Amino acid sequence: MSTVGAYLRLARAGWILVREGVVAAMPGDQLEGMPRFGWRVAKLMSRRRSARRDRPERLAQAVNRLGPSYVKLGQFLATRPDVVGHDMARDLSRLQDRMDTFPEAQARTAIESSLGLPVEKLFVEFDGPVAAASIAQVHEARVDAGEARPRKVAVKVIRPGVRRRFQNDLESYFLAAHLQERFMPSTRRLKPVKVAETLAQVTKIEMDLRLEAAAISEIQENTKDDPGFRVPAVDWQRTGRDVMTLEWVNGTKMSNIDALREAGHDLDALARTLIQSFLRHTLRDGFFHADMHPGNLFVEDDGTIVAVDFGITGRIGRKERHFLAEILYGFITRDFRRVAEVHFEAGYVPAHHDVAAFAQALRAIGEPIHGQSAETISMARLLTLLFEVTELFDMQTRPELLLLQKTMVVVEGVARTLDPHFNMWKTAEPVVSDWIAANLGPRGMLNDAREGVGALVALVRQAPDLATRTERLSREIDTMAQKGLRFDPETAEAIGRAEARHSRGGRLALWVIAIALAAIAWQMS
C-alpha cells in the first residue's frame, strides 16, 4: 500500500505543477513527439492567473502548496544544475525556506521529550519563535550561566511530524527516480536514484540536530585561529535529537548592506575575509558550510563574520582538493595541458578520450579569461564553464564538486554585493598559493611519502590475514569451476518472492495511474 500512496502523491505533485503553470513555463518548443504534446496539454490545463507570473513565481507558488519537503527538494536540486539545468537551478535557488511557526506548546513538548527535563529547569526564560523554516524553528531563550545576568541563547526545535511527512514524500521521489531511469535511458548518466539517495541522507542529517551541532563543533575547532571568522558555540547540555542550543549572535546580517555601512564596517575587508575563509575551509579542512547566503552570515561590532545554520555542509577529500587547486593554478598560469592531465589522473574523464582534445576545450574557457581585467573574472563562472565542458567528455557526475561550485557561486555573489569591484583572483591567491606550497611542493611530497610509508606498514601487518583470505577465495573458485554456481534454497525462494512482488507492483501501478487520471478528469469537469 505504501507504493500506492507514493503513486498518488506523485500524481498530486504533477497535477499541482501543471495547474500552477510550472510545466507550461518550460522550454517545450524544443521537444518533439509525445513530450511536446504533453507540454501543450499542460499549457491548456494551467491556471489563467499563472500566465501573469514568471517561472520563479510559479515555482514558488507550486512548492508552497506541496509543502516543506518540496521546499527542501527544490533547495537541494538548486545544487545540481547537472540534473535540472542551470536556468532551473537558478530559479530553485530563489525559493525561500520560510514557513509558518508552530505553537510554543509543541516546541516545549519536543524539548522536554528530547532532553528529559522540564523547560523551566533548562532555561531561565523561554520565549516565542523568532524564525521558522521547513524543518525547524528558532526560539529566543536565556540560561543561567553563573553570571550576573542570564546568558541569551538561540534554541532550534524540530517541527512536529516533519519526519513522517518527509519519509512519505521521499518515497515518491525514489519512485520518480526509478521511473526516470527506466523510461528515460538518456538520463541514467545523471544517476537520478543516487540523487534521491543523497537527498534522503541530507534530510536525515538535517533532522538530527545533534549532527548539525557536531558539524558546528568541528568547524569551530578548525577555524579557532582564523582571523575575522567564527561560528557560535554549542551548548551540548541543552542539545539533543530534536533540539539544539547555541549562543545568541549579536550582529548585523550581511544582507543588510546599508546597516553594515552605517555601523562603520569596511565592506571591502569583509568581502576579502569571507572569500579567504571559505577557501581555507575548502582547501585546508576539506569541510565547508554549504549554505553561506547573506541571511546565514552576521557581522559583529569588531568586524568578525559569524556563520549560522549548518544544516547543509560539504566535504571534499584530499584528491578533490588537489584537483581543485591544480585547476585554479593551471588556469592562472595558462597551463591547459596540465589541467587536462589532472582530470585524467583523477579518473574524472574516461581514459579513451584524447588529452590534447580536452586541453583544447579547456583553452576555449581559459583564453577569454586572460583577456579581461581581474576584477571582472568570476571563479564561480569558471567552474560552471568547466563542468559544462567536462560533460562533453563523459565526466561522471561528482556531487561533492557540484555542491562546492554552488557554494562558490553564492559566496562570490555575496562578496560582490559588498564590493562591486571585488578581485576574486587577487583575494584567493594567498590562500591557494599557501595550500599549493604545503601540499604540492616539497612539504607536500614529504607528507605524501610519510602517508605512503604508513600505508605500507599497515599492509604488511595485514599480510597474514590477506594470505588466508586469498587461499579461501582460491578454493571457492575451484569449487565453482567444478560444480558450477548454485543457489541455496533461501536465495532461490527470495528471488521468487521478489519477482512476484514486481509483477503485482506493475499491475497495481496501472490501476493507480487509472484512478489518478480519473480523479483529475473529475476535477476538471
GROMACS .gro file of C-alpha atoms in nm, residues 150-317:
model
  168
  150PRO     CA    1   2.131   3.513   3.232
  151ARG     CA    2   2.304   3.439   2.903
  152LYS     CA    3   2.097   3.475   2.587
  153VAL     CA    4   2.079   3.168   2.359
  154ALA     CA    5   1.910   3.054   2.038
  155VAL     CA    6   1.709   2.730   2.063
  156LYS     CA    7   1.637   2.539   1.741
  157VAL     CA    8   1.346   2.292   1.764
  158ILE     CA    9   1.239   2.032   1.506
  159ARG     CA   10   0.893   2.083   1.355
  160PRO     CA   11   0.640   1.824   1.487
  161GLY     CA   12   0.553   1.549   1.238
  162VAL     CA   13   0.814   1.663   0.986
  163ARG     CA   14   0.997   1.328   0.979
  164ARG     CA   15   0.683   1.135   0.880
  165ARG     CA   16   0.598   1.391   0.611
  166PHE     CA   17   0.949   1.378   0.466
  167GLN     CA   18   0.953   0.998   0.475
  168ASN     CA   19   0.631   0.980   0.275
  169ASP     CA   20   0.747   1.232   0.016
  170LEU     CA   21   1.092   1.072  -0.013
  171GLU     CA   22   0.917   0.752  -0.119
  172SER     CA   23   0.759   0.948  -0.405
  173TYR     CA   24   1.099   1.094  -0.501
  174PHE     CA   25   1.252   0.745  -0.520
  175LEU     CA   26   0.960   0.626  -0.732
  176ALA     CA   27   1.007   0.917  -0.974
  177ALA     CA   28   1.382   0.848  -0.993
  178HIS     CA   29   1.328   0.478  -1.072
  179LEU     CA   30   1.069   0.563  -1.339
  180GLN     CA   31   1.309   0.816  -1.491
  181GLU     CA   32   1.592   0.563  -1.509
  182ARG     CA   33   1.359   0.301  -1.658
  183PHE     CA   34   1.185   0.509  -1.926
  184MET     CA   35   1.445   0.781  -1.998
  185PRO     CA   36   1.774   0.599  -2.067
  186SER     CA   37   1.949   0.923  -2.167
  187THR     CA   38   1.921   1.048  -1.806
  188ARG     CA   39   2.085   0.743  -1.647
  189ARG     CA   40   2.422   0.922  -1.667
  190LEU     CA   41   2.284   1.169  -1.412
  191LYS     CA   42   2.208   0.884  -1.168
  192PRO     CA   43   1.863   1.004  -1.052
  193VAL     CA   44   1.829   0.724  -0.794
  194LYS     CA   45   2.167   0.823  -0.650
  195VAL     CA   46   2.046   1.183  -0.636
  196ALA     CA   47   1.738   1.069  -0.439
  197GLU     CA   48   1.961   0.869  -0.203
  198THR     CA   49   2.179   1.176  -0.145
  199LEU     CA   50   1.871   1.388  -0.069
  200ALA     CA   51   1.749   1.124   0.176
  201GLN     CA   52   2.085   1.124   0.352
  202VAL     CA   53   2.097   1.505   0.367
  203THR     CA   54   1.749   1.530   0.518
  204LYS     CA   55   1.826   1.258   0.775
  205ILE     CA   56   2.126   1.459   0.890
  206GLU     CA   57   1.929   1.785   0.898
  207MET     CA   58   1.657   1.627   1.110
  208ASP     CA   59   1.900   1.511   1.378
  209LEU     CA   60   2.017   1.833   1.539
  210ARG     CA   61   2.297   1.651   1.722
  211LEU     CA   62   2.465   1.603   1.384
  212GLU     CA   63   2.431   1.971   1.294
  213ALA     CA   64   2.577   2.058   1.635
  214ALA     CA   65   2.867   1.823   1.565
  215ALA     CA   66   2.931   1.999   1.231
  216ILE     CA   67   2.937   2.335   1.409
  217SER     CA   68   3.176   2.198   1.671
  218GLU     CA   69   3.411   2.058   1.404
  219ILE     CA   70   3.420   2.383   1.206
  220GLN     CA   71   3.470   2.578   1.530
  221GLU     CA   72   3.774   2.363   1.606
  222ASN     CA   73   3.908   2.404   1.251
  223THR     CA   74   3.868   2.783   1.250
  224LYS     CA   75   3.961   2.876   1.608
  225ASP     CA   76   4.275   3.059   1.491
  226ASP     CA   77   4.132   3.205   1.168
  227PRO     CA   78   4.125   3.586   1.151
  228GLY     CA   79   3.785   3.755   1.123
  229PHE     CA   80   3.567   3.442   1.116
  230ARG     CA   81   3.400   3.224   1.377
  231VAL     CA   82   3.092   3.009   1.445
  232PRO     CA   83   2.863   3.013   1.752
  233ALA     CA   84   2.937   2.785   2.046
  234VAL     CA   85   2.715   2.481   2.106
  235ASP     CA   86   2.550   2.426   2.446
  236TRP     CA   87   2.575   2.045   2.450
  237GLN     CA   88   2.383   2.010   2.780
  238ARG     CA   89   2.076   2.155   2.607
  239THR     CA   90   2.117   1.978   2.273
  240GLY     CA   91   1.951   1.654   2.160
  241ARG     CA   92   1.800   1.494   1.853
  242ASP     CA   93   1.508   1.741   1.835
  243VAL     CA   94   1.664   2.050   1.996
  244MET     CA   95   1.990   2.241   1.961
  245THR     CA   96   2.102   2.534   2.176
  246LEU     CA   97   2.361   2.785   2.053
  247GLU     CA   98   2.499   3.112   2.178
  248TRP     CA   99   2.297   3.409   2.060
  249VAL     CA  100   2.474   3.605   1.784
  250ASN     CA  101   2.459   3.982   1.822
  251GLY     CA  102   2.544   4.128   1.486
  252THR     CA  103   2.420   4.275   1.160
  253LYS     CA  104   2.302   4.044   0.883
  254MET     CA  105   2.532   4.059   0.583
  255SER     CA  106   2.224   4.101   0.364
  256ASN     CA  107   2.171   4.449   0.517
  257ILE     CA  108   2.440   4.642   0.329
  258ASP     CA  109   2.315   4.984   0.443
  259ALA     CA  110   2.325   4.882   0.810
  260LEU     CA  111   2.679   4.747   0.768
  261ARG     CA  112   2.790   5.072   0.610
  262GLU     CA  113   2.620   5.281   0.882
  263ALA     CA  114   2.793   5.072   1.151
  264GLY     CA  115   3.128   5.173   1.001
  265HIS     CA  116   3.235   4.831   0.871
  266ASP     CA  117   3.493   4.806   0.592
  267LEU     CA  118   3.291   4.629   0.322
  268ASP     CA  119   3.596   4.556   0.106
  269ALA     CA  120   3.770   4.388   0.402
  270LEU     CA  121   3.458   4.184   0.479
  271ALA     CA  122   3.449   4.057   0.120
  272ARG     CA  123   3.815   3.952   0.139
  273THR     CA  124   3.768   3.780   0.475
  274LEU     CA  125   3.460   3.591   0.353
  275ILE     CA  126   3.627   3.451   0.041
  276GLN     CA  127   3.955   3.364   0.212
  277SER     CA  128   3.772   3.195   0.499
  278PHE     CA  129   3.568   2.983   0.259
  279LEU     CA  130   3.878   2.879   0.062
  280ARG     CA  131   4.062   2.786   0.384
  281HIS     CA  132   3.772   2.566   0.492
  282THR     CA  133   3.761   2.403   0.148
  283LEU     CA  134   4.132   2.350   0.075
  284ARG     CA  135   4.280   2.319   0.423
  285ASP     CA  136   3.999   2.139   0.606
  286GLY     CA  137   3.800   1.973   0.327
  287PHE     CA  138   3.484   2.065   0.522
  288PHE     CA  139   3.278   2.376   0.445
  289HIS     CA  140   2.948   2.548   0.517
  290ALA     CA  141   2.746   2.482   0.201
  291ASP     CA  142   2.467   2.736   0.256
  292MET     CA  143   2.655   3.065   0.302
  293HIS     CA  144   2.389   3.302   0.173
  294PRO     CA  145   2.373   3.653   0.330
  295GLY     CA  146   2.090   3.556   0.566
  296ASN     CA  147   2.318   3.299   0.734
  297LEU     CA  148   2.607   3.543   0.787
  298PHE     CA  149   2.630   3.806   1.062
  299VAL     CA  150   2.891   4.075   1.124
  300GLU     CA  151   2.977   4.160   1.484
  301ASP     CA  152   3.079   4.506   1.604
  302ASP     CA  153   3.451   4.428   1.568
  303GLY     CA  154   3.405   4.312   1.206
  304THR     CA  155   3.412   3.937   1.278
  305ILE     CA  156   3.195   3.729   1.044
  306VAL     CA  157   2.978   3.471   1.223
  307ALA     CA  158   2.814   3.192   1.020
  308VAL     CA  159   2.494   3.016   1.135
  309ASP     CA  160   2.262   2.737   1.012
  310PHE     CA  161   2.488   2.441   0.934
  311GLY     CA  162   2.212   2.209   0.814
  312ILE     CA  163   2.395   2.174   0.480
  313THR     CA  164   2.771   2.114   0.480
  314GLY     CA  165   3.008   1.978   0.219
  315ARG     CA  166   3.316   1.758   0.232
  316ILE     CA  167   3.583   1.703  -0.031
  317GLY     CA  168   3.866   1.455   0.000
   0.00000   0.00000   0.00000
